Each structure stands twice: as structure tokens, then as C-alpha cells.
């Protein structure tokens, strides 16, 4: 009974517009009161800050503010423009050229940010302005920008995968490598959709670039594009851990922006540090509140109930993954990705292990489902961010984005049917 109250209560508060961290904290403590009684709950109220603070005492979480800081530096300097210019030079000759540049630049930028929101809010402004100024429909430009932003948390590095690692114990390095091939497949699938739209609507394309133009654009964007290469090689060879990779990414971005390109002033750096601290605090509060809420769910018996129900229904790994996909696609419409991983990951992950599902495959599938949720109404945060950038109505945003869910679902289905898409690269990491 208690788990029904805390689940329904959380949905109600989210519908009413409460911030996710606040909603989790309120409903978590309310469920705790129902569990042991109001008097004892207030007597033992100290358990709330204890559980919340304990959830943040994880070395892996240090990487989150560092990846955020690296992305802020990239956005705060001219690096994002250099990346987009290079992508436009290389793929702009394809039908719907700027749309492809949008997707490729998101793939490159994902190697620095690890978050869909950073991509959408950072590169999004540049991408949408470039596309609309060249005759692309605003809603199409917004849909391409929103769908391509989901590549960020799949292609390494990835903030959600760091969070999944903290609740599962799965190697962050293997999770990062597990996202490489799915991220590339997502890029290719979205580009196919762009070609279909471009041929139907007659969008312009650039002339085929000369070798000199490619070399020039590559030279301007070379240093920032080396970031994901350095991170992957460093993790793969064991030179540094994934957490240390976040520090390397932040330091490298700072050196390139301030030391090489000289696009970053001291005052600008100070503002980026404040913005990073603010976003880190928001994420930290959500993590802490979700940890307490998940603990209350476990005490209420929901963990055991859900695990037993799924175990009785899902008689095979594929059936279990089918249920997990449906579940997280729904959850992703209402709950922020990090909170969803923290609340439901500890419940479903042990069941997946029991059924023999590869932990890396399960983690990447969970993250992709939740990224698709960022594009799904009514609470998909990327929809709101991109809608504001494109200056279109929310209805236009939804209508334009729905077709671009098709390539994302196609990749998701392939990941479920063919685990090797996710597990092959991590299997090479010893």
C-alpha cells in the first residue's frame, strides 16, 4: 500500500510542477512517515540527511562536475562553432547538408559533454540559427537538434552511465565503450531520416568540398575533436580511470580554450565555474533525494514486489528486456534520467543479472530508453529547451520530433536483439 502512495504522490507532484529533487524528498519522507508512523518519523528525522549525504560519498560522482565544466568551457568559447563548421564542411554536401552537420557536430561534442541538455542548450543555438537562416523549416531544425542531442549520453563520456555505475558496480570504462557503436548507429539512423526529409522538401546542400577545404576546417577543429580520442585511448589503455578522464577533459578544454584559442577570459571562466557549481548542486540534490526515495521504496516492499512480478512474467532475457523497455520509456516521460536510474536501477539490475543479461548491455539500454524520454511529452526537458531556441509552439515541437523517434527506436531494438552491438568493444577491455 505504501509504495502505491509514494509512486502516485511523486507523479502528482511532478504534474503540479514541483522540481524533481523537491518532489522526491517530500514524497520520500511522507512514505517514511507512513511506514513507521508520524511520531517515530520525526523522532528519527535525522535519517533523512544521513541517507542523502551518504549517497553522495562516491568517488565516481566527482566526474560529473568535471564533465559539466568541460562542456561549459566548450560552450563558453568558440569551440562549438569550430566543431559545427568542420561538420558542415565534411557532410554539408549530402541532401539536407546542415541537418547532417547538426548530427555530426553533436556526435563530436558528445565526447566532451556527456549530457543531452548540454548539447541541446550549447550547440543547439548555433545549429538552429544556421539551419533556419539557410531556408530550413524551424520545426525541422528543432527536431534534428533535439534528436541528435540524445547521442551525448550514449557516446562516451556519459553522465547517466557514471550514475548507473554507482548503483550497479559495473565498470564505467566498459559502459563508456559499450555506448560507442550504439552512438554511431544513432548518428547514422538520424542522418537517414534527414535525407528522406531533405529529398521530399528540397533542402539545399553545399558543393562537395575540396581537399583543401576539408584540411582547413579539420585544422581549425582538430584540438577540440581530440578530446574524445584522448579519453577513450586513456581509458582503454588504463593510463587513467574514467573519473580521472573527467579531470583530463576539463583541463584539456581549459588549455585549448584559454591557452590556444584565447577565447576565454578570466571573468568568463569565473562565470562558468559558478554555472558548473549551480548545475552540480542541482544534480547532487536530485541524486541525494532519489537515494532516500529509493530506500523508502525498498522498505515499503516495492523492490521485492516488482522483482517477483517481473520474475514471474519474464521467463526469458528477451521478455525481461521488453518489459524494461516499456517501463523506462514510460518512466522517462515523467522522471529525470538520473533520478530514474537511482530509483529503479537497484530494483531491476539484480533481476537482469539473475536472467544472465550482460550488465553493460542492460545499462546502455536503460540510458537510451531514458534519453528517448527526454524527447517525449509531457515532461521531456529537451523538448522545452529546443522549443525556446527555435521559437516555435510546443505543438509544433512535438509533431516535428515524433518522426525522429523512429530511428532511435530502431537502434534500441537492435541493441536488445543483438547484444554484441553493446558488448563487443567492452569485451576487448581487460
Tab-separated table of C-alpha atoms in Angstrom:
chain	number	residue	atom	x	y	z
A	1	UNK	CA	0.000	0.000	0.000
A	2	UNK	CA	2.770	2.443	0.916
A	3	UNK	CA	4.576	2.001	-2.395
A	4	UNK	CA	1.357	2.858	-4.229
A	5	UNK	CA	1.079	6.078	-2.224
A	6	UNK	CA	4.677	7.167	-2.781
A	7	UNK	CA	4.531	6.336	-6.505
A	8	UNK	CA	1.211	8.129	-7.084
A	9	UNK	CA	2.323	11.003	-4.870
A	10	UNK	CA	5.513	11.509	-6.889
A	11	UNK	CA	3.596	11.582	-10.173
A	12	UNK	CA	1.124	14.079	-8.682
A	13	UNK	CA	3.858	16.462	-7.524
A	14	UNK	CA	5.594	16.277	-10.902
A	15	UNK	CA	2.317	17.061	-12.673
A	16	UNK	CA	1.883	20.043	-10.340
A	17	UNK	CA	5.285	21.334	-11.397
A	18	UNK	CA	7.428	20.578	-8.345
A	19	UNK	CA	11.195	20.321	-9.027
A	20	UNK	CA	12.182	16.665	-9.219
A	21	UNK	CA	14.542	16.817	-6.219
A	22	UNK	CA	11.955	18.519	-4.019
A	23	UNK	CA	9.239	16.079	-5.103
A	24	UNK	CA	11.437	13.072	-4.328
A	25	UNK	CA	12.334	14.466	-0.905
A	26	UNK	CA	8.757	15.307	0.090
A	27	UNK	CA	7.255	12.017	-1.042
A	28	UNK	CA	10.191	10.036	0.321
A	29	UNK	CA	9.781	11.458	3.810
A	30	UNK	CA	5.987	11.129	3.581
A	31	UNK	CA	6.397	7.443	2.738
A	32	UNK	CA	8.819	7.075	5.643
A	33	UNK	CA	6.185	8.580	7.972
A	34	UNK	CA	3.548	6.167	6.688
A	35	UNK	CA	5.939	3.280	7.196
A	36	UNK	CA	6.896	3.823	10.851
A	37	UNK	CA	4.320	6.383	11.996
A	38	UNK	CA	4.446	10.206	12.206
A	39	UNK	CA	5.810	10.343	15.756
A	40	UNK	CA	8.686	7.932	15.192
A	41	UNK	CA	9.406	9.536	11.807
A	42	UNK	CA	10.009	12.925	13.420
A	43	UNK	CA	11.991	11.367	16.268
A	44	UNK	CA	14.251	9.694	13.707
A	45	UNK	CA	14.160	12.547	11.177
A	46	UNK	CA	17.951	12.638	11.194
A	47	UNK	CA	17.974	9.591	8.951
A	48	UNK	CA	16.879	11.781	6.018
A	49	UNK	CA	20.073	13.912	5.832
A	50	UNK	CA	22.169	10.861	6.725
A	51	UNK	CA	20.841	8.796	3.822
A	52	UNK	CA	21.058	11.754	1.453
A	53	UNK	CA	24.622	12.685	2.350
A	54	UNK	CA	25.804	9.065	2.297
A	55	UNK	CA	24.560	8.655	-1.281
A	56	UNK	CA	26.950	11.403	-2.414
A	57	UNK	CA	30.025	9.761	-0.872
A	58	UNK	CA	31.036	8.015	-4.062
A	59	UNK	CA	34.312	8.709	-5.824
A	60	UNK	CA	32.740	8.199	-9.262
A	61	UNK	CA	30.433	11.190	-8.758
A	62	UNK	CA	33.451	13.507	-8.871
A	63	UNK	CA	33.438	13.067	-12.638
A	64	UNK	CA	30.012	14.723	-13.017
A	65	UNK	CA	31.027	18.344	-12.218
A	66	UNK	CA	34.237	17.869	-14.222
A	67	UNK	CA	32.368	16.769	-17.361
A	68	UNK	CA	29.878	19.610	-16.853
A	69	UNK	CA	32.754	22.085	-16.508
A	70	UNK	CA	34.405	20.780	-19.705
A	71	UNK	CA	31.126	21.208	-21.602
A	72	UNK	CA	30.659	24.715	-20.189
A	73	UNK	CA	34.127	25.704	-21.393
A	74	UNK	CA	33.384	24.375	-24.871
A	75	UNK	CA	30.115	26.312	-24.995
A	76	UNK	CA	31.610	29.443	-23.480
A	77	UNK	CA	34.330	29.716	-26.105
A	78	UNK	CA	34.398	29.449	-29.885
A	79	UNK	CA	34.995	25.716	-29.856
A	80	UNK	CA	31.398	24.746	-30.610
A	81	UNK	CA	31.418	26.975	-33.701
A	82	UNK	CA	34.627	25.344	-34.935
A	83	UNK	CA	33.115	21.895	-34.464
A	84	UNK	CA	29.937	22.823	-36.333
A	85	UNK	CA	31.921	24.459	-39.148
A	86	UNK	CA	34.034	21.342	-39.598
A	87	UNK	CA	30.986	19.053	-39.601
A	88	UNK	CA	29.279	21.293	-42.156
A	89	UNK	CA	32.321	21.166	-44.426
A	90	UNK	CA	32.569	17.380	-44.283
A	91	UNK	CA	28.892	16.357	-44.647
A	92	UNK	CA	27.221	19.543	-45.903
A	93	UNK	CA	27.150	18.197	-49.482
A	94	UNK	CA	24.643	15.470	-48.520
A	95	UNK	CA	20.917	16.111	-49.030
A	96	UNK	CA	19.880	18.277	-46.099
A	97	UNK	CA	23.506	19.236	-45.520
A	98	UNK	CA	23.146	21.429	-42.439
A	99	UNK	CA	20.974	18.779	-40.811
A	100	UNK	CA	23.813	16.272	-41.162
A	101	UNK	CA	26.261	18.848	-39.828
A	102	UNK	CA	23.934	19.213	-36.852
A	103	UNK	CA	24.082	15.473	-36.114
A	104	UNK	CA	27.814	15.025	-36.702
A	105	UNK	CA	28.680	18.036	-34.541
A	106	UNK	CA	26.512	16.560	-31.776
A	107	UNK	CA	28.445	13.303	-32.043
A	108	UNK	CA	31.754	15.165	-31.729
A	109	UNK	CA	30.521	17.396	-28.923
A	110	UNK	CA	29.167	14.399	-27.021
A	111	UNK	CA	32.763	13.338	-26.487
A	112	UNK	CA	33.163	16.395	-24.263
A	113	UNK	CA	29.834	16.972	-22.533
A	114	UNK	CA	28.253	13.605	-21.727
A	115	UNK	CA	24.829	15.195	-21.315
A	116	UNK	CA	21.931	15.754	-23.718
A	117	UNK	CA	20.940	19.041	-22.088
A	118	UNK	CA	24.457	20.464	-22.557
A	119	UNK	CA	24.364	19.566	-26.240
A	120	UNK	CA	20.868	20.950	-26.798
A	121	UNK	CA	21.483	24.216	-24.971
A	122	UNK	CA	25.067	24.698	-26.201
A	123	UNK	CA	25.342	23.617	-29.828
A	124	UNK	CA	21.581	23.926	-30.296
A	125	UNK	CA	21.595	27.701	-30.588
A	126	UNK	CA	24.283	27.651	-33.296
A	127	UNK	CA	22.724	24.756	-35.186
A	128	UNK	CA	19.180	26.110	-35.295
A	129	UNK	CA	20.259	29.609	-36.331
A	130	UNK	CA	22.419	28.202	-39.131
A	131	UNK	CA	19.667	25.920	-40.436
A	132	UNK	CA	16.808	28.425	-40.342
A	133	UNK	CA	18.938	31.155	-41.959
A	134	UNK	CA	19.511	28.804	-44.917
A	135	UNK	CA	15.843	28.064	-45.511
A	136	UNK	CA	15.270	25.022	-43.298
A	137	UNK	CA	11.891	24.933	-41.552
A	138	UNK	CA	12.211	25.952	-37.875
A	139	UNK	CA	10.330	22.876	-36.660
A	140	UNK	CA	12.550	20.536	-38.705
A	141	UNK	CA	15.670	22.287	-37.415
A	142	UNK	CA	14.381	21.907	-33.860
A	143	UNK	CA	13.552	18.212	-34.327
A	144	UNK	CA	17.019	17.415	-35.706
A	145	UNK	CA	18.675	19.334	-32.863
A	146	UNK	CA	16.575	17.606	-30.198
A	147	UNK	CA	17.018	14.076	-31.560
A	148	UNK	CA	20.767	14.462	-32.120
A	149	UNK	CA	21.251	15.697	-28.556
A	150	UNK	CA	20.341	12.218	-27.279
A	151	UNK	CA	23.604	10.897	-28.737
A	152	UNK	CA	25.565	12.689	-25.994
A	153	UNK	CA	24.709	10.393	-23.050
A	154	UNK	CA	25.195	7.265	-25.194
A	155	UNK	CA	28.521	8.053	-26.874
A	156	UNK	CA	31.274	8.385	-24.252
A	157	UNK	CA	31.679	10.077	-21.895
A	158	UNK	CA	28.236	9.868	-20.295
A	159	UNK	CA	26.994	11.336	-17.035
A	160	UNK	CA	23.998	8.924	-16.767
A	161	UNK	CA	26.314	5.953	-17.223
A	162	UNK	CA	28.508	7.220	-14.407
A	163	UNK	CA	25.396	7.275	-12.219
A	164	UNK	CA	24.417	3.753	-13.330
A	165	UNK	CA	27.908	2.576	-12.413
A	166	UNK	CA	27.483	3.914	-8.865
A	167	UNK	CA	24.356	1.820	-8.256
A	168	UNK	CA	25.490	-1.326	-10.052
A	169	UNK	CA	29.251	-1.538	-9.622
A	170	UNK	CA	29.675	-2.066	-13.377
A	171	UNK	CA	32.927	-0.627	-14.764
A	172	UNK	CA	32.452	2.920	-16.048
A	173	UNK	CA	35.083	2.272	-18.700
A	174	UNK	CA	33.127	-0.694	-20.055
A	175	UNK	CA	29.885	1.317	-20.016
A	176	UNK	CA	31.588	4.119	-21.938
A	177	UNK	CA	32.917	1.713	-24.552
A	178	UNK	CA	29.525	-0.001	-24.712
A	179	UNK	CA	27.993	3.243	-25.941
A	180	UNK	CA	30.386	3.771	-28.869
A	181	UNK	CA	28.724	1.562	-31.503
A	182	UNK	CA	25.131	2.446	-30.450
A	183	UNK	CA	26.097	6.130	-30.600
A	184	UNK	CA	27.441	5.726	-34.132
A	185	UNK	CA	24.316	3.786	-35.159
A	186	UNK	CA	22.097	6.544	-33.762
A	187	UNK	CA	24.068	9.094	-35.772
A	188	UNK	CA	23.664	7.100	-38.989
A	189	UNK	CA	19.956	6.402	-38.389
A	190	UNK	CA	19.106	10.061	-37.772
A	191	UNK	CA	21.063	11.052	-40.890
A	192	UNK	CA	18.993	8.610	-42.970
A	193	UNK	CA	15.843	10.315	-41.698
A	194	UNK	CA	17.302	13.719	-42.644
A	195	UNK	CA	17.974	12.515	-46.202
A	196	UNK	CA	14.335	11.402	-46.527
A	197	UNK	CA	13.072	14.806	-45.364
A	198	UNK	CA	15.590	16.728	-47.497
A	199	UNK	CA	14.666	14.909	-50.714
A	200	UNK	CA	10.969	15.441	-50.007
A	201	UNK	CA	11.298	19.153	-49.157
A	202	UNK	CA	14.167	20.087	-51.431
A	203	UNK	CA	16.508	21.421	-48.776
A	204	UNK	CA	19.767	22.873	-50.057
A	205	UNK	CA	23.124	21.187	-49.893
A	206	UNK	CA	26.661	22.530	-50.143
A	207	UNK	CA	29.023	21.740	-53.020
A	208	UNK	CA	31.323	18.785	-52.472
A	209	UNK	CA	34.279	20.186	-50.506
A	210	UNK	CA	37.738	20.293	-51.955
A	211	UNK	CA	40.541	18.500	-50.093
A	212	UNK	CA	41.957	21.892	-49.162
A	213	UNK	CA	38.670	23.000	-47.581
A	214	UNK	CA	38.444	19.779	-45.585
A	215	UNK	CA	42.023	20.117	-44.364
A	216	UNK	CA	41.475	23.766	-43.368
A	217	UNK	CA	38.274	23.035	-41.427
A	218	UNK	CA	39.867	19.974	-39.842
A	219	UNK	CA	42.846	22.012	-38.712
A	220	UNK	CA	40.609	24.589	-37.020
A	221	UNK	CA	38.632	21.909	-35.166
A	222	UNK	CA	41.424	19.392	-34.574
A	223	UNK	CA	42.259	20.227	-30.964
A	224	UNK	CA	38.692	20.038	-29.576
A	225	UNK	CA	37.984	16.896	-31.619
A	226	UNK	CA	40.920	15.184	-29.956
A	227	UNK	CA	39.103	15.260	-26.610
A	228	UNK	CA	37.042	12.038	-27.048
A	229	UNK	CA	40.037	10.334	-28.680
A	230	UNK	CA	42.250	11.133	-25.699
A	231	UNK	CA	39.582	9.981	-23.248
A	232	UNK	CA	38.862	6.674	-24.990
A	233	UNK	CA	42.519	5.799	-25.542
A	234	UNK	CA	43.383	6.743	-21.956
A	235	UNK	CA	40.579	4.605	-20.509
A	236	UNK	CA	41.196	1.713	-22.900
A	237	UNK	CA	44.927	1.555	-22.188
A	238	UNK	CA	44.493	2.091	-18.453
A	239	UNK	CA	46.509	5.328	-18.361
A	240	UNK	CA	43.744	6.903	-16.299
A	241	UNK	CA	40.447	5.859	-14.798
A	242	UNK	CA	37.101	7.167	-16.115
A	243	UNK	CA	36.910	9.534	-13.145
A	244	UNK	CA	40.390	10.825	-13.889
A	245	UNK	CA	39.337	11.114	-17.542
A	246	UNK	CA	36.787	13.728	-16.500
A	247	UNK	CA	39.579	15.807	-14.949
A	248	UNK	CA	41.667	15.351	-18.107
A	249	UNK	CA	38.736	16.518	-20.251
A	250	UNK	CA	38.184	19.626	-18.121
A	251	UNK	CA	41.895	20.517	-18.051
A	252	UNK	CA	42.307	19.902	-21.777
A	253	UNK	CA	39.251	22.039	-22.597
A	254	UNK	CA	40.619	24.832	-20.411
A	255	UNK	CA	44.049	24.712	-22.066
A	256	UNK	CA	42.592	24.711	-25.585
A	257	UNK	CA	40.082	27.500	-24.915
A	258	UNK	CA	42.190	29.836	-22.795
A	259	UNK	CA	45.717	28.941	-23.814
A	260	UNK	CA	45.498	28.097	-27.529
A	261	UNK	CA	42.430	29.837	-28.947
A	262	UNK	CA	42.349	32.561	-26.262
A	263	UNK	CA	38.544	32.633	-26.414
A	264	UNK	CA	38.054	32.511	-22.646
A	265	UNK	CA	38.625	35.468	-20.318
A	266	UNK	CA	39.146	35.303	-16.570
A	267	UNK	CA	35.703	36.799	-15.905
A	268	UNK	CA	34.168	34.298	-18.321
A	269	UNK	CA	35.938	31.446	-16.559
A	270	UNK	CA	34.607	32.615	-13.202
A	271	UNK	CA	31.059	32.657	-14.593
A	272	UNK	CA	31.497	29.136	-15.976
A	273	UNK	CA	32.669	27.940	-12.566
A	274	UNK	CA	29.547	29.428	-10.959
A	275	UNK	CA	27.301	27.822	-13.577
A	276	UNK	CA	29.040	24.469	-13.082
A	277	UNK	CA	28.618	24.705	-9.310
A	278	UNK	CA	24.925	25.517	-9.712
A	279	UNK	CA	24.239	22.591	-12.069
A	280	UNK	CA	26.317	20.219	-9.944
A	281	UNK	CA	24.364	21.212	-6.849
A	282	UNK	CA	21.079	20.584	-8.669
A	283	UNK	CA	22.214	17.146	-9.830
A	284	UNK	CA	23.637	16.331	-6.398
A	285	UNK	CA	20.367	17.208	-4.699
A	286	UNK	CA	18.436	15.012	-7.139
A	287	UNK	CA	20.861	12.127	-6.514
A	288	UNK	CA	20.579	12.511	-2.734
A	289	UNK	CA	16.779	12.836	-2.738
A	290	UNK	CA	16.407	9.900	-5.139
A	291	UNK	CA	18.594	7.743	-2.890
A	292	UNK	CA	16.323	8.392	0.104
A	293	UNK	CA	13.197	7.856	-2.009
A	294	UNK	CA	14.619	4.558	-3.293
A	295	UNK	CA	15.409	3.470	0.267
A	296	UNK	CA	11.808	4.180	1.272
A	297	UNK	CA	10.551	2.176	-1.718
A	298	UNK	CA	12.727	-0.728	-0.641
A	299	UNK	CA	11.374	-0.541	2.941
A	300	UNK	CA	7.825	-0.409	1.620
A	301	UNK	CA	8.296	-3.729	-0.171
A	302	UNK	CA	8.126	-2.395	-3.722
A	303	UNK	CA	11.580	-3.717	-4.567
A	304	UNK	CA	10.621	-7.263	-3.702
A	305	UNK	CA	7.154	-6.967	-5.228
A	306	UNK	CA	8.403	-5.614	-8.561
A	307	UNK	CA	11.283	-8.084	-8.746
A	308	UNK	CA	8.985	-11.046	-8.026
A	309	UNK	CA	6.360	-9.836	-10.508
A	310	UNK	CA	8.848	-9.330	-13.309
A	311	UNK	CA	10.489	-12.650	-12.469
A	312	UNK	CA	7.159	-14.425	-12.786
A	313	UNK	CA	6.207	-12.716	-16.057
A	314	UNK	CA	9.587	-12.540	-17.791
A	315	UNK	CA	10.620	-16.133	-18.379
A	316	UNK	CA	13.489	-15.212	-20.729
A	317	UNK	CA	16.061	-12.406	-21.031
A	318	UNK	CA	14.340	-11.018	-24.137
A	319	UNK	CA	10.944	-10.919	-22.401
A	320	UNK	CA	12.517	-9.139	-19.435
A	321	UNK	CA	14.186	-6.569	-21.699
A	322	UNK	CA	10.876	-5.997	-23.462
A	323	UNK	CA	9.217	-5.163	-20.132
A	324	UNK	CA	12.165	-2.990	-19.096
A	325	UNK	CA	11.976	-1.034	-22.344
A	326	UNK	CA	8.278	-0.359	-21.942
A	327	UNK	CA	8.743	0.561	-18.292
A	328	UNK	CA	11.607	3.021	-18.835
A	329	UNK	CA	10.023	4.582	-21.897
A	330	UNK	CA	7.052	5.445	-19.691
A	331	UNK	CA	9.189	6.493	-16.726
A	332	UNK	CA	11.356	8.645	-18.987
A	333	UNK	CA	8.306	10.725	-19.911
A	334	UNK	CA	7.895	11.824	-16.293
A	335	UNK	CA	11.140	11.337	-14.390
A	336	UNK	CA	14.560	12.902	-14.977
A	337	UNK	CA	17.104	10.327	-16.208
A	338	UNK	CA	19.481	10.432	-13.237
A	339	UNK	CA	16.636	10.149	-10.742
A	340	UNK	CA	15.102	7.244	-12.692
A	341	UNK	CA	18.406	5.349	-12.712
A	342	UNK	CA	18.874	5.861	-8.987
A	343	UNK	CA	15.320	4.890	-8.054
A	344	UNK	CA	14.675	1.941	-10.349
A	345	UNK	CA	18.170	0.739	-11.250
A	346	UNK	CA	18.748	-1.017	-7.899
A	347	UNK	CA	15.396	-2.778	-8.310
A	348	UNK	CA	15.759	-4.048	-11.864
A	349	UNK	CA	19.501	-4.548	-12.205
A	350	UNK	CA	19.699	-7.615	-9.874
A	351	UNK	CA	16.863	-9.258	-11.824
A	352	UNK	CA	18.745	-8.707	-15.093
A	353	UNK	CA	21.849	-10.336	-13.601
A	354	UNK	CA	19.775	-13.317	-12.467
A	355	UNK	CA	18.488	-13.778	-16.017
A	356	UNK	CA	22.005	-13.693	-17.430
A	357	UNK	CA	21.766	-10.338	-19.217
A	358	UNK	CA	25.108	-8.619	-19.693
A	359	UNK	CA	25.355	-5.723	-17.187
A	360	UNK	CA	26.801	-3.359	-19.794
A	361	UNK	CA	24.002	-4.134	-22.245
A	362	UNK	CA	21.400	-3.539	-19.548
A	363	UNK	CA	22.968	-0.225	-18.516
A	364	UNK	CA	23.218	1.178	-22.044
A	365	UNK	CA	19.668	0.067	-22.874
A	366	UNK	CA	18.367	1.756	-19.734
A	367	UNK	CA	20.145	5.009	-20.574
A	368	UNK	CA	18.918	5.048	-24.188
A	369	UNK	CA	15.330	4.489	-23.062
A	370	UNK	CA	15.598	7.432	-20.698
A	371	UNK	CA	17.181	9.602	-23.401
A	372	UNK	CA	14.224	8.878	-25.659
A	373	UNK	CA	12.113	10.009	-22.702
A	374	UNK	CA	13.791	13.423	-22.958
A	375	UNK	CA	12.051	13.803	-26.330
A	376	UNK	CA	8.681	12.507	-25.153
A	377	UNK	CA	5.882	14.790	-23.903
A	378	UNK	CA	4.692	15.934	-21.451
A	379	UNK	CA	7.901	16.459	-19.428
A	380	UNK	CA	10.706	15.857	-21.949
A	381	UNK	CA	13.119	18.597	-20.911
A	382	UNK	CA	14.962	18.693	-24.251
A	383	UNK	CA	11.661	19.493	-25.973
A	384	UNK	CA	11.270	22.610	-23.841
A	385	UNK	CA	14.881	23.723	-24.289
A	386	UNK	CA	14.896	23.344	-28.073
A	387	UNK	CA	11.406	24.815	-28.460
A	388	UNK	CA	12.623	28.016	-26.798
A	389	UNK	CA	15.700	28.131	-29.031
A	390	UNK	CA	13.670	27.598	-32.206
A	391	UNK	CA	10.853	29.937	-31.092
A	392	UNK	CA	8.084	27.577	-32.154
A	393	UNK	CA	4.988	26.321	-30.350
A	394	UNK	CA	5.131	23.220	-28.184
A	395	UNK	CA	2.655	21.503	-30.515
A	396	UNK	CA	4.939	22.168	-33.498
A	397	UNK	CA	7.859	20.831	-31.499
A	398	UNK	CA	6.067	17.580	-30.692
A	399	UNK	CA	4.789	16.996	-34.234
A	400	UNK	CA	8.229	17.564	-35.734
A	401	UNK	CA	10.058	15.393	-33.206
A	402	UNK	CA	7.837	12.290	-33.257
A	403	UNK	CA	9.137	11.002	-36.661
A	404	UNK	CA	12.704	11.271	-35.365
A	405	UNK	CA	11.865	8.829	-32.589
A	406	UNK	CA	11.684	6.111	-35.263
A	407	UNK	CA	15.461	5.861	-35.879
A	408	UNK	CA	16.096	5.954	-32.133
A	409	UNK	CA	13.645	3.101	-31.564
A	410	UNK	CA	15.284	1.171	-34.410
A	411	UNK	CA	18.667	1.361	-32.686
A	412	UNK	CA	17.077	0.425	-29.362
A	413	UNK	CA	15.506	-2.699	-30.892
A	414	UNK	CA	18.829	-3.724	-32.445
A	415	UNK	CA	20.563	-3.350	-29.075
A	416	UNK	CA	18.004	-5.665	-27.487
A	417	UNK	CA	18.171	-8.313	-30.217
A	418	UNK	CA	21.931	-8.228	-30.788
A	419	UNK	CA	23.829	-7.730	-27.506
A	420	UNK	CA	27.161	-7.713	-29.343
A	421	UNK	CA	26.396	-4.193	-30.574
A	422	UNK	CA	26.925	-3.075	-26.983
A	423	UNK	CA	29.223	-5.717	-25.544
A	424	UNK	CA	31.818	-6.230	-28.290
A	425	UNK	CA	34.038	-3.220	-27.519
A	426	UNK	CA	33.827	-3.579	-23.700
A	427	UNK	CA	34.772	-7.236	-24.139
A	428	UNK	CA	38.127	-6.076	-25.502
A	429	UNK	CA	38.842	-4.059	-22.336
A	430	UNK	CA	40.721	-6.249	-19.887
